[in-house]
């Protein structure tokens, strides 16, 4: 029944998008295969999402065949017409040929393999003077388990005002606790990397998918509560906070400022987008301080040979790793080619008993923060010059937070009336970043020098998923939660 529903969905999408083809890749047990490569040409194509789906724009495909490959599965080439007739592609598992490959009974030594990986880094990877055409998707979640906000002291505020502001705060806290915020951000562009420090970003297109009625985050919840309180204060005065001075002139002025903020919300800061994209690529490359380089540091990690598998006709070692020293935090698997000793895939998660950054001054300052999720997958692609570069990066991070702080609004007047505001919030935040490299080329020096990076770029704000937005590009197929997403247009 699940297959039938998937096929009907696929056929419906195909009718809507015309020249786009959507299909699903599964194993022989009908389980979806995530991150499978779908090649439209020798060095181009797309990748399946976590549910096994992909979409390609047939107008960009010259061949009438697609080749499917994934770590641990035998590659398969299928005609586009056959895929149109049956939109579920089945891949068979790779047959373990360890006994045929090694004449001796000695198990390959994991430490020797990692040593060869390090010895071949310069030959296998080129980190600089590259231009990456990419598609980036950021999905953010915020779940508020507890939120309390109340005006406790209100000298100079009438009783009805005091009751009114607390009633409004109760309504706000109820909305926030029940919100379960989900936010999607997509953008496509070119990242021109000169070296580890110097890069320029050219964003071609960007979108935001969010429910405006549930657009809450840890950053703006306190601001929303403070803004609500300001509506009940004397708008002819200024008020001092520990964080500075907030001037309130009149309601019309506040409304104008809000309108300016809404206009500001329709642009992204290019510096932030570049930092995120360049940071993901940096950690997937082989700089001395990159995440990848730390994982293959024999001083930090222990390694264990697990098995062999295959990818595109190559024999691939599966090497497990776990922390050797206390400052090492991750455990997972490295997939390393037998021929070139290049890492072509990395799966990682926090090791047993490990956590990320944490800050606990709950009793002293009313703040606690713990990073409890940090996992992901990095997949590398073999280029025409036989070097390897990142093709797909999936990074998921999560944290628990607790903030309990009193805030005072002190009136800048002879009376110095004060409004005491208690703010407590507890919950969890999670984000998932996906970076898919659509094309890679050598950096054009003259174009790099001539290009002036913008400070801001506009984005298209959506309140529900629209499959036509990215149909011209071979982007990452969205998950079902994004396809089903439909928000309110209410601000």
PDB file of C-alpha atoms in Angstrom, residues 98-400:
ATOM      1  CA  UNK A  98      36.684 -10.031   0.918  1.00  0.00           C
ATOM      2  CA  UNK A  99      37.777 -13.672   0.565  1.00  0.00           C
ATOM      3  CA  UNK A 100      38.417 -13.239  -3.158  1.00  0.00           C
ATOM      4  CA  UNK A 101      40.376 -10.022  -2.828  1.00  0.00           C
ATOM      5  CA  UNK A 102      42.814 -10.969  -0.083  1.00  0.00           C
ATOM      6  CA  UNK A 103      44.906 -14.075  -0.659  1.00  0.00           C
ATOM      7  CA  UNK A 104      45.995 -14.276   2.968  1.00  0.00           C
ATOM      8  CA  UNK A 105      43.741 -14.774   5.960  1.00  0.00           C
ATOM      9  CA  UNK A 106      45.083 -11.620   7.614  1.00  0.00           C
ATOM     10  CA  UNK A 107      42.454  -8.972   8.283  1.00  0.00           C
ATOM     11  CA  UNK A 108      43.422  -5.531   6.875  1.00  0.00           C
ATOM     12  CA  UNK A 109      44.957  -3.306   9.529  1.00  0.00           C
ATOM     13  CA  UNK A 110      42.857  -0.214  10.237  1.00  0.00           C
ATOM     14  CA  UNK A 111      45.781   1.897  11.463  1.00  0.00           C
ATOM     15  CA  UNK A 112      47.766   1.136   8.309  1.00  0.00           C
ATOM     16  CA  UNK A 113      44.796   2.160   6.158  1.00  0.00           C
ATOM     17  CA  UNK A 114      44.373   5.469   8.035  1.00  0.00           C
ATOM     18  CA  UNK A 115      48.117   6.115   7.700  1.00  0.00           C
ATOM     19  CA  UNK A 116      47.828   5.690   3.916  1.00  0.00           C
ATOM     20  CA  UNK A 117      44.825   8.039   3.908  1.00  0.00           C
ATOM     21  CA  UNK A 118      46.953  10.748   5.540  1.00  0.00           C
ATOM     22  CA  UNK A 119      49.882  10.083   3.214  1.00  0.00           C
ATOM     23  CA  UNK A 120      47.647  10.570   0.157  1.00  0.00           C
ATOM     24  CA  UNK A 121      45.739  13.692   1.243  1.00  0.00           C
ATOM     25  CA  UNK A 122      47.618  16.122  -0.996  1.00  0.00           C
ATOM     26  CA  UNK A 123      47.149  13.883  -4.021  1.00  0.00           C
ATOM     27  CA  UNK A 124      43.486  13.094  -3.363  1.00  0.00           C
ATOM     28  CA  UNK A 125      42.076  16.473  -2.275  1.00  0.00           C
ATOM     29  CA  UNK A 126      42.373  20.046  -3.540  1.00  0.00           C
ATOM     30  CA  UNK A 127      40.956  22.592  -1.102  1.00  0.00           C
ATOM     31  CA  UNK A 128      41.737  25.910  -2.768  1.00  0.00           C
ATOM     32  CA  UNK A 129      40.985  27.919  -5.924  1.00  0.00           C
ATOM     33  CA  UNK A 130      37.665  26.195  -6.473  1.00  0.00           C
ATOM     34  CA  UNK A 131      34.181  27.378  -7.455  1.00  0.00           C
ATOM     35  CA  UNK A 132      31.257  25.358  -6.129  1.00  0.00           C
ATOM     36  CA  UNK A 133      27.757  25.712  -7.543  1.00  0.00           C
ATOM     37  CA  UNK A 134      25.578  24.510  -4.681  1.00  0.00           C
ATOM     38  CA  UNK A 135      22.097  24.119  -3.262  1.00  0.00           C
ATOM     39  CA  UNK A 136      21.686  24.621   0.484  1.00  0.00           C
ATOM     40  CA  UNK A 137      18.725  23.701   2.685  1.00  0.00           C
ATOM     41  CA  UNK A 138      18.439  24.624   6.347  1.00  0.00           C
ATOM     42  CA  UNK A 139      15.634  23.159   8.474  1.00  0.00           C
ATOM     43  CA  UNK A 140      15.216  24.500  12.009  1.00  0.00           C
ATOM     44  CA  UNK A 141      12.985  23.256  14.816  1.00  0.00           C
ATOM     45  CA  UNK A 142      12.160  24.837  18.173  1.00  0.00           C
ATOM     46  CA  UNK A 143      10.146  23.023  20.861  1.00  0.00           C
ATOM     47  CA  UNK A 144       9.310  25.019  23.970  1.00  0.00           C
ATOM     48  CA  UNK A 145       8.504  22.749  26.906  1.00  0.00           C
ATOM     49  CA  UNK A 146       8.062  25.589  29.364  1.00  0.00           C
ATOM     50  CA  UNK A 147       7.603  29.325  29.027  1.00  0.00           C
ATOM     51  CA  UNK A 148       6.619  31.701  31.809  1.00  0.00           C
ATOM     52  CA  UNK A 149       6.493  35.473  31.531  1.00  0.00           C
ATOM     53  CA  UNK A 150       4.904  37.758  34.096  1.00  0.00           C
ATOM     54  CA  UNK A 151       5.074  41.381  35.214  1.00  0.00           C
ATOM     55  CA  UNK A 152       5.738  41.181  38.957  1.00  0.00           C
ATOM     56  CA  UNK A 153       6.314  44.845  39.855  1.00  0.00           C
ATOM     57  CA  UNK A 154       4.625  47.754  38.119  1.00  0.00           C
ATOM     58  CA  UNK A 155       5.033  51.093  39.881  1.00  0.00           C
ATOM     59  CA  UNK A 156       3.337  53.789  37.844  1.00  0.00           C
ATOM     60  CA  UNK A 157       1.169  51.258  36.008  1.00  0.00           C
ATOM     61  CA  UNK A 158      -2.547  51.185  36.775  1.00  0.00           C
ATOM     62  CA  UNK A 159      -4.071  47.961  38.103  1.00  0.00           C
ATOM     63  CA  UNK A 160      -6.050  47.301  34.934  1.00  0.00           C
ATOM     64  CA  UNK A 161      -2.912  47.799  32.862  1.00  0.00           C
ATOM     65  CA  UNK A 162      -1.025  45.380  35.109  1.00  0.00           C
ATOM     66  CA  UNK A 163      -3.765  42.776  34.746  1.00  0.00           C
ATOM     67  CA  UNK A 164      -4.005  43.419  31.011  1.00  0.00           C
ATOM     68  CA  UNK A 165      -0.310  42.936  30.309  1.00  0.00           C
ATOM     69  CA  UNK A 166      -0.188  39.679  32.288  1.00  0.00           C
ATOM     70  CA  UNK A 167      -3.280  38.424  30.494  1.00  0.00           C
ATOM     71  CA  UNK A 168      -1.604  39.191  27.167  1.00  0.00           C
ATOM     72  CA  UNK A 169       1.591  37.478  28.327  1.00  0.00           C
ATOM     73  CA  UNK A 170      -0.406  34.378  29.320  1.00  0.00           C
ATOM     74  CA  UNK A 171      -1.866  34.260  25.820  1.00  0.00           C
ATOM     75  CA  UNK A 172       1.589  34.673  24.268  1.00  0.00           C
ATOM     76  CA  UNK A 173       3.162  31.951  26.421  1.00  0.00           C
ATOM     77  CA  UNK A 174       0.352  29.539  25.527  1.00  0.00           C
ATOM     78  CA  UNK A 175       0.882  30.137  21.824  1.00  0.00           C
ATOM     79  CA  UNK A 176       4.634  29.685  22.117  1.00  0.00           C
ATOM     80  CA  UNK A 177       4.556  26.463  24.159  1.00  0.00           C
ATOM     81  CA  UNK A 178       2.136  24.906  21.664  1.00  0.00           C
ATOM     82  CA  UNK A 179       3.882  26.257  18.575  1.00  0.00           C
ATOM     83  CA  UNK A 180       6.487  23.548  17.703  1.00  0.00           C
ATOM     84  CA  UNK A 181       8.159  25.905  15.247  1.00  0.00           C
ATOM     85  CA  UNK A 182       9.510  24.546  11.947  1.00  0.00           C
ATOM     86  CA  UNK A 183      11.375  26.766   9.508  1.00  0.00           C
ATOM     87  CA  UNK A 184      12.833  25.976   6.075  1.00  0.00           C
ATOM     88  CA  UNK A 185      15.432  28.033   4.229  1.00  0.00           C
ATOM     89  CA  UNK A 186      16.694  27.227   0.713  1.00  0.00           C
ATOM     90  CA  UNK A 187      19.236  29.041  -1.387  1.00  0.00           C
ATOM     91  CA  UNK A 188      21.285  28.354  -4.504  1.00  0.00           C
ATOM     92  CA  UNK A 189      24.487  30.055  -5.520  1.00  0.00           C
ATOM     93  CA  UNK A 190      28.182  29.963  -6.347  1.00  0.00           C
ATOM     94  CA  UNK A 191      30.814  29.893  -3.626  1.00  0.00           C
ATOM     95  CA  UNK A 192      34.175  31.000  -4.983  1.00  0.00           C
ATOM     96  CA  UNK A 193      36.929  29.804  -2.649  1.00  0.00           C
ATOM     97  CA  UNK A 194      40.377  31.368  -2.964  1.00  0.00           C
ATOM     98  CA  UNK A 195      41.726  29.722   0.179  1.00  0.00           C
ATOM     99  CA  UNK A 196      40.631  28.773   3.672  1.00  0.00           C
ATOM    100  CA  UNK A 197      40.158  32.436   4.648  1.00  0.00           C
ATOM    101  CA  UNK A 198      39.066  34.166   1.441  1.00  0.00           C
ATOM    102  CA  UNK A 199      35.824  33.372  -0.391  1.00  0.00           C
ATOM    103  CA  UNK A 200      32.983  35.181  -2.164  1.00  0.00           C
ATOM    104  CA  UNK A 201      29.346  34.145  -2.410  1.00  0.00           C
ATOM    105  CA  UNK A 202      26.963  34.889  -5.265  1.00  0.00           C
ATOM    106  CA  UNK A 203      23.392  33.903  -4.351  1.00  0.00           C
ATOM    107  CA  UNK A 204      21.161  33.306  -7.393  1.00  0.00           C
ATOM    108  CA  UNK A 205      17.917  32.427  -5.649  1.00  0.00           C
ATOM    109  CA  UNK A 206      16.620  32.087  -2.094  1.00  0.00           C
ATOM    110  CA  UNK A 207      13.360  31.145  -0.377  1.00  0.00           C
ATOM    111  CA  UNK A 208      11.958  30.954   3.133  1.00  0.00           C
ATOM    112  CA  UNK A 209       9.126  28.635   4.179  1.00  0.00           C
ATOM    113  CA  UNK A 210       7.632  29.489   7.567  1.00  0.00           C
ATOM    114  CA  UNK A 211       4.307  29.676   9.384  1.00  0.00           C
ATOM    115  CA  UNK A 212       4.080  33.319  10.422  1.00  0.00           C
ATOM    116  CA  UNK A 213       1.635  32.526  13.226  1.00  0.00           C
ATOM    117  CA  UNK A 214       4.197  30.153  14.783  1.00  0.00           C
ATOM    118  CA  UNK A 215       7.405  31.955  13.928  1.00  0.00           C
ATOM    119  CA  UNK A 216       9.075  31.663  17.321  1.00  0.00           C
ATOM    120  CA  UNK A 217      12.727  31.086  18.092  1.00  0.00           C
ATOM    121  CA  UNK A 218      14.899  31.364  21.184  1.00  0.00           C
ATOM    122  CA  UNK A 219      16.246  34.633  19.784  1.00  0.00           C
ATOM    123  CA  UNK A 220      12.925  36.394  19.306  1.00  0.00           C
ATOM    124  CA  UNK A 221      10.713  35.013  22.124  1.00  0.00           C
ATOM    125  CA  UNK A 222      12.134  37.423  24.706  1.00  0.00           C
ATOM    126  CA  UNK A 223      11.836  40.292  22.225  1.00  0.00           C
ATOM    127  CA  UNK A 224       8.165  39.488  21.587  1.00  0.00           C
ATOM    128  CA  UNK A 225       7.454  39.517  25.333  1.00  0.00           C
ATOM    129  CA  UNK A 226       9.324  42.804  25.844  1.00  0.00           C
ATOM    130  CA  UNK A 227       7.534  44.435  22.904  1.00  0.00           C
ATOM    131  CA  UNK A 228       4.208  43.387  24.370  1.00  0.00           C
ATOM    132  CA  UNK A 229       5.075  45.050  27.718  1.00  0.00           C
ATOM    133  CA  UNK A 230       6.160  48.249  25.965  1.00  0.00           C
ATOM    134  CA  UNK A 231       2.630  48.671  24.615  1.00  0.00           C
ATOM    135  CA  UNK A 232       1.417  49.193  28.187  1.00  0.00           C
ATOM    136  CA  UNK A 233       4.054  51.780  29.137  1.00  0.00           C
ATOM    137  CA  UNK A 234       4.115  55.547  28.685  1.00  0.00           C
ATOM    138  CA  UNK A 235       5.094  56.019  25.036  1.00  0.00           C
ATOM    139  CA  UNK A 236       6.307  59.589  25.639  1.00  0.00           C
ATOM    140  CA  UNK A 237       9.197  58.378  27.802  1.00  0.00           C
ATOM    141  CA  UNK A 238      12.322  56.303  27.402  1.00  0.00           C
ATOM    142  CA  UNK A 239      13.123  53.196  29.414  1.00  0.00           C
ATOM    143  CA  UNK A 240      16.480  51.881  30.502  1.00  0.00           C
ATOM    144  CA  UNK A 241      17.243  48.173  30.457  1.00  0.00           C
ATOM    145  CA  UNK A 242      20.352  46.266  31.469  1.00  0.00           C
ATOM    146  CA  UNK A 243      20.896  45.721  27.748  1.00  0.00           C
ATOM    147  CA  UNK A 244      20.682  49.422  26.880  1.00  0.00           C
ATOM    148  CA  UNK A 245      18.063  52.095  26.273  1.00  0.00           C
ATOM    149  CA  UNK A 246      14.860  51.489  24.345  1.00  0.00           C
ATOM    150  CA  UNK A 247      13.117  54.635  23.185  1.00  0.00           C
ATOM    151  CA  UNK A 248       9.358  54.550  22.668  1.00  0.00           C
ATOM    152  CA  UNK A 249       7.949  57.634  20.978  1.00  0.00           C
ATOM    153  CA  UNK A 250       4.369  56.814  20.017  1.00  0.00           C
ATOM    154  CA  UNK A 251       2.260  53.975  18.651  1.00  0.00           C
ATOM    155  CA  UNK A 252       2.532  55.254  15.113  1.00  0.00           C
ATOM    156  CA  UNK A 253       6.310  55.252  15.383  1.00  0.00           C
ATOM    157  CA  UNK A 254       6.268  51.704  16.709  1.00  0.00           C
ATOM    158  CA  UNK A 255       4.093  50.612  13.835  1.00  0.00           C
ATOM    159  CA  UNK A 256       6.491  52.200  11.356  1.00  0.00           C
ATOM    160  CA  UNK A 257       9.441  50.453  12.953  1.00  0.00           C
ATOM    161  CA  UNK A 258       7.600  47.143  12.728  1.00  0.00           C
ATOM    162  CA  UNK A 259       6.971  47.757   9.032  1.00  0.00           C
ATOM    163  CA  UNK A 260      10.683  48.428   8.529  1.00  0.00           C
ATOM    164  CA  UNK A 261      11.486  45.173  10.335  1.00  0.00           C
ATOM    165  CA  UNK A 262       9.128  43.284   8.023  1.00  0.00           C
ATOM    166  CA  UNK A 263      10.926  44.715   4.992  1.00  0.00           C
ATOM    167  CA  UNK A 264      14.230  43.740   6.571  1.00  0.00           C
ATOM    168  CA  UNK A 265      12.958  40.189   7.044  1.00  0.00           C
ATOM    169  CA  UNK A 266      12.691  39.773   3.271  1.00  0.00           C
ATOM    170  CA  UNK A 267      16.460  39.808   2.810  1.00  0.00           C
ATOM    171  CA  UNK A 268      19.240  37.483   3.932  1.00  0.00           C
ATOM    172  CA  UNK A 269      22.603  38.678   5.176  1.00  0.00           C
ATOM    173  CA  UNK A 270      25.132  37.352   2.637  1.00  0.00           C
ATOM    174  CA  UNK A 271      27.893  37.272   5.248  1.00  0.00           C
ATOM    175  CA  UNK A 272      25.858  34.835   7.347  1.00  0.00           C
ATOM    176  CA  UNK A 273      24.984  32.631   4.354  1.00  0.00           C
ATOM    177  CA  UNK A 274      28.623  32.550   3.255  1.00  0.00           C
ATOM    178  CA  UNK A 275      29.822  31.714   6.752  1.00  0.00           C
ATOM    179  CA  UNK A 276      27.437  28.781   6.963  1.00  0.00           C
ATOM    180  CA  UNK A 277      28.194  27.401   3.481  1.00  0.00           C
ATOM    181  CA  UNK A 278      31.949  27.960   3.644  1.00  0.00           C
ATOM    182  CA  UNK A 279      32.006  26.483   7.150  1.00  0.00           C
ATOM    183  CA  UNK A 280      30.331  23.254   6.017  1.00  0.00           C
ATOM    184  CA  UNK A 281      32.756  22.900   3.123  1.00  0.00           C
ATOM    185  CA  UNK A 282      35.752  23.771   5.300  1.00  0.00           C
ATOM    186  CA  UNK A 283      34.972  20.994   7.774  1.00  0.00           C
ATOM    187  CA  UNK A 284      34.566  18.482   4.930  1.00  0.00           C
ATOM    188  CA  UNK A 285      37.971  19.375   3.478  1.00  0.00           C
ATOM    189  CA  UNK A 286      41.462  18.491   4.685  1.00  0.00           C
ATOM    190  CA  UNK A 287      42.737  21.687   6.299  1.00  0.00           C
ATOM    191  CA  UNK A 288      44.664  21.155   9.529  1.00  0.00           C
ATOM    192  CA  UNK A 289      41.753  22.447  11.629  1.00  0.00           C
ATOM    193  CA  UNK A 290      38.925  20.829   9.640  1.00  0.00           C
ATOM    194  CA  UNK A 291      36.523  18.268  11.079  1.00  0.00           C
ATOM    195  CA  UNK A 292      37.632  15.637   8.565  1.00  0.00           C
ATOM    196  CA  UNK A 293      41.318  16.103   9.452  1.00  0.00           C
ATOM    197  CA  UNK A 294      40.553  15.654  13.142  1.00  0.00           C
ATOM    198  CA  UNK A 295      38.667  12.400  12.493  1.00  0.00           C
ATOM    199  CA  UNK A 296      41.708  10.873  10.762  1.00  0.00           C
ATOM    200  CA  UNK A 297      44.102  12.098  13.476  1.00  0.00           C
ATOM    201  CA  UNK A 298      45.565   8.937  15.032  1.00  0.00           C
ATOM    202  CA  UNK A 299      46.406  10.874  18.199  1.00  0.00           C
ATOM    203  CA  UNK A 300      42.714  11.580  18.807  1.00  0.00           C
ATOM    204  CA  UNK A 301      40.932   8.427  17.610  1.00  0.00           C
ATOM    205  CA  UNK A 302      41.175   4.636  17.671  1.00  0.00           C
ATOM    206  CA  UNK A 303      40.302   2.707  14.496  1.00  0.00           C
ATOM    207  CA  UNK A 304      38.916  -0.740  13.812  1.00  0.00           C
ATOM    208  CA  UNK A 305      38.501  -2.645  10.552  1.00  0.00           C
ATOM    209  CA  UNK A 306      34.825  -3.596  10.133  1.00  0.00           C
ATOM    210  CA  UNK A 307      34.281  -4.928   6.615  1.00  0.00           C
ATOM    211  CA  UNK A 308      34.628  -4.206   2.906  1.00  0.00           C
ATOM    212  CA  UNK A 309      31.952  -3.057   0.512  1.00  0.00           C
ATOM    213  CA  UNK A 310      31.807  -1.655  -2.998  1.00  0.00           C
ATOM    214  CA  UNK A 311      31.035   1.571  -4.791  1.00  0.00           C
ATOM    215  CA  UNK A 312      31.072   2.045  -8.573  1.00  0.00           C
ATOM    216  CA  UNK A 313      33.140  -1.077  -9.057  1.00  0.00           C
ATOM    217  CA  UNK A 314      35.738  -0.101  -6.443  1.00  0.00           C
ATOM    218  CA  UNK A 315      36.554  -2.020  -3.295  1.00  0.00           C
ATOM    219  CA  UNK A 316      35.924   0.111  -0.212  1.00  0.00           C
ATOM    220  CA  UNK A 317      37.159  -0.457   3.354  1.00  0.00           C
ATOM    221  CA  UNK A 318      34.765   0.263   6.211  1.00  0.00           C
ATOM    222  CA  UNK A 319      36.741   1.574   9.174  1.00  0.00           C
ATOM    223  CA  UNK A 320      35.106   2.304  12.521  1.00  0.00           C
ATOM    224  CA  UNK A 321      36.450   5.043  14.777  1.00  0.00           C
ATOM    225  CA  UNK A 322      35.888   6.084  18.388  1.00  0.00           C
ATOM    226  CA  UNK A 323      37.485   8.595  20.788  1.00  0.00           C
ATOM    227  CA  UNK A 324      40.981   7.855  22.001  1.00  0.00           C
ATOM    228  CA  UNK A 325      41.429  11.014  24.054  1.00  0.00           C
ATOM    229  CA  UNK A 326      38.933  12.967  26.132  1.00  0.00           C
ATOM    230  CA  UNK A 327      38.866  15.922  23.725  1.00  0.00           C
ATOM    231  CA  UNK A 328      37.751  13.599  20.900  1.00  0.00           C
ATOM    232  CA  UNK A 329      33.948  13.429  20.875  1.00  0.00           C
ATOM    233  CA  UNK A 330      32.770  11.425  17.891  1.00  0.00           C
ATOM    234  CA  UNK A 331      32.291   7.842  16.775  1.00  0.00           C
ATOM    235  CA  UNK A 332      31.290   6.496  13.382  1.00  0.00           C
ATOM    236  CA  UNK A 333      32.498   4.973  10.132  1.00  0.00           C
ATOM    237  CA  UNK A 334      34.926   5.951   7.395  1.00  0.00           C
ATOM    238  CA  UNK A 335      34.588   4.506   3.888  1.00  0.00           C
ATOM    239  CA  UNK A 336      37.996   4.375   2.182  1.00  0.00           C
ATOM    240  CA  UNK A 337      38.848   3.266  -1.365  1.00  0.00           C
ATOM    241  CA  UNK A 338      41.305   0.400  -1.746  1.00  0.00           C
ATOM    242  CA  UNK A 339      42.903   1.886  -4.866  1.00  0.00           C
ATOM    243  CA  UNK A 340      43.553   5.506  -3.869  1.00  0.00           C
ATOM    244  CA  UNK A 341      43.050   5.439  -0.077  1.00  0.00           C
ATOM    245  CA  UNK A 342      40.644   8.349  -0.283  1.00  0.00           C
ATOM    246  CA  UNK A 343      37.817   8.828   2.190  1.00  0.00           C
ATOM    247  CA  UNK A 344      34.643   8.876   0.096  1.00  0.00           C
ATOM    248  CA  UNK A 345      32.100   8.833   2.912  1.00  0.00           C
ATOM    249  CA  UNK A 346      32.025   9.741   6.586  1.00  0.00           C
ATOM    250  CA  UNK A 347      29.217   8.968   9.047  1.00  0.00           C
ATOM    251  CA  UNK A 348      29.565  10.420  12.539  1.00  0.00           C
ATOM    252  CA  UNK A 349      27.706  10.960  15.812  1.00  0.00           C
ATOM    253  CA  UNK A 350      28.603  11.750  19.391  1.00  0.00           C
ATOM    254  CA  UNK A 351      30.516   8.877  20.972  1.00  0.00           C
ATOM    255  CA  UNK A 352      29.165   7.046  24.008  1.00  0.00           C
ATOM    256  CA  UNK A 353      28.796   9.466  26.923  1.00  0.00           C
ATOM    257  CA  UNK A 354      29.988  12.421  24.834  1.00  0.00           C
ATOM    258  CA  UNK A 355      28.322  15.807  24.462  1.00  0.00           C
ATOM    259  CA  UNK A 356      29.218  19.052  22.783  1.00  0.00           C
ATOM    260  CA  UNK A 357      29.409  22.554  24.202  1.00  0.00           C
ATOM    261  CA  UNK A 358      27.735  23.062  27.554  1.00  0.00           C
ATOM    262  CA  UNK A 359      27.208  25.970  29.894  1.00  0.00           C
ATOM    263  CA  UNK A 360      25.574  25.482  33.283  1.00  0.00           C
ATOM    264  CA  UNK A 361      25.095  28.489  35.534  1.00  0.00           C
ATOM    265  CA  UNK A 362      21.479  27.690  36.287  1.00  0.00           C
ATOM    266  CA  UNK A 363      21.681  28.601  39.972  1.00  0.00           C
ATOM    267  CA  UNK A 364      23.950  31.637  39.607  1.00  0.00           C
ATOM    268  CA  UNK A 365      22.751  33.282  36.379  1.00  0.00           C
ATOM    269  CA  UNK A 366      19.673  31.252  35.466  1.00  0.00           C
ATOM    270  CA  UNK A 367      21.204  29.883  32.267  1.00  0.00           C
ATOM    271  CA  UNK A 368      21.881  26.336  31.097  1.00  0.00           C
ATOM    272  CA  UNK A 369      22.866  25.134  27.640  1.00  0.00           C
ATOM    273  CA  UNK A 370      23.835  21.640  26.463  1.00  0.00           C
ATOM    274  CA  UNK A 371      24.615  20.532  22.899  1.00  0.00           C
ATOM    275  CA  UNK A 372      23.214  16.978  22.858  1.00  0.00           C
ATOM    276  CA  UNK A 373      23.000  16.250  19.106  1.00  0.00           C
ATOM    277  CA  UNK A 374      25.761  16.540  16.544  1.00  0.00           C
ATOM    278  CA  UNK A 375      25.734  13.973  13.777  1.00  0.00           C
ATOM    279  CA  UNK A 376      25.941  13.820  10.035  1.00  0.00           C
ATOM    280  CA  UNK A 377      27.159  12.389   6.770  1.00  0.00           C
ATOM    281  CA  UNK A 378      29.736  13.687   4.297  1.00  0.00           C
ATOM    282  CA  UNK A 379      29.919  12.141   0.818  1.00  0.00           C
ATOM    283  CA  UNK A 380      32.777  12.784  -1.620  1.00  0.00           C
ATOM    284  CA  UNK A 381      32.765  12.638  -5.399  1.00  0.00           C
ATOM    285  CA  UNK A 382      35.610  11.611  -7.696  1.00  0.00           C
ATOM    286  CA  UNK A 383      36.399  14.363 -10.206  1.00  0.00           C
ATOM    287  CA  UNK A 384      37.670  14.153 -13.777  1.00  0.00           C
ATOM    288  CA  UNK A 385      41.251  14.833 -12.582  1.00  0.00           C
ATOM    289  CA  UNK A 386      40.977  11.901 -10.111  1.00  0.00           C
ATOM    290  CA  UNK A 387      40.853  14.188  -7.075  1.00  0.00           C
ATOM    291  CA  UNK A 388      37.963  14.064  -4.615  1.00  0.00           C
ATOM    292  CA  UNK A 389      35.739  16.853  -3.339  1.00  0.00           C
ATOM    293  CA  UNK A 390      32.622  17.101  -1.137  1.00  0.00           C
ATOM    294  CA  UNK A 391      29.422  16.256  -2.998  1.00  0.00           C
ATOM    295  CA  UNK A 392      26.844  16.183  -0.213  1.00  0.00           C
ATOM    296  CA  UNK A 393      26.976  17.275   3.426  1.00  0.00           C
ATOM    297  CA  UNK A 394      24.256  16.554   5.980  1.00  0.00           C
ATOM    298  CA  UNK A 395      24.768  18.003   9.449  1.00  0.00           C
ATOM    299  CA  UNK A 396      22.277  17.847  12.322  1.00  0.00           C
ATOM    300  CA  UNK A 397      22.735  19.729  15.592  1.00  0.00           C
ATOM    301  CA  UNK A 398      20.545  19.934  18.683  1.00  0.00           C
ATOM    302  CA  UNK A 399      20.661  21.594  22.077  1.00  0.00           C
ATOM    303  CA  UNK A 400      18.756  21.847  25.337  1.00  0.00           C
TER     304      UNK A 400
END
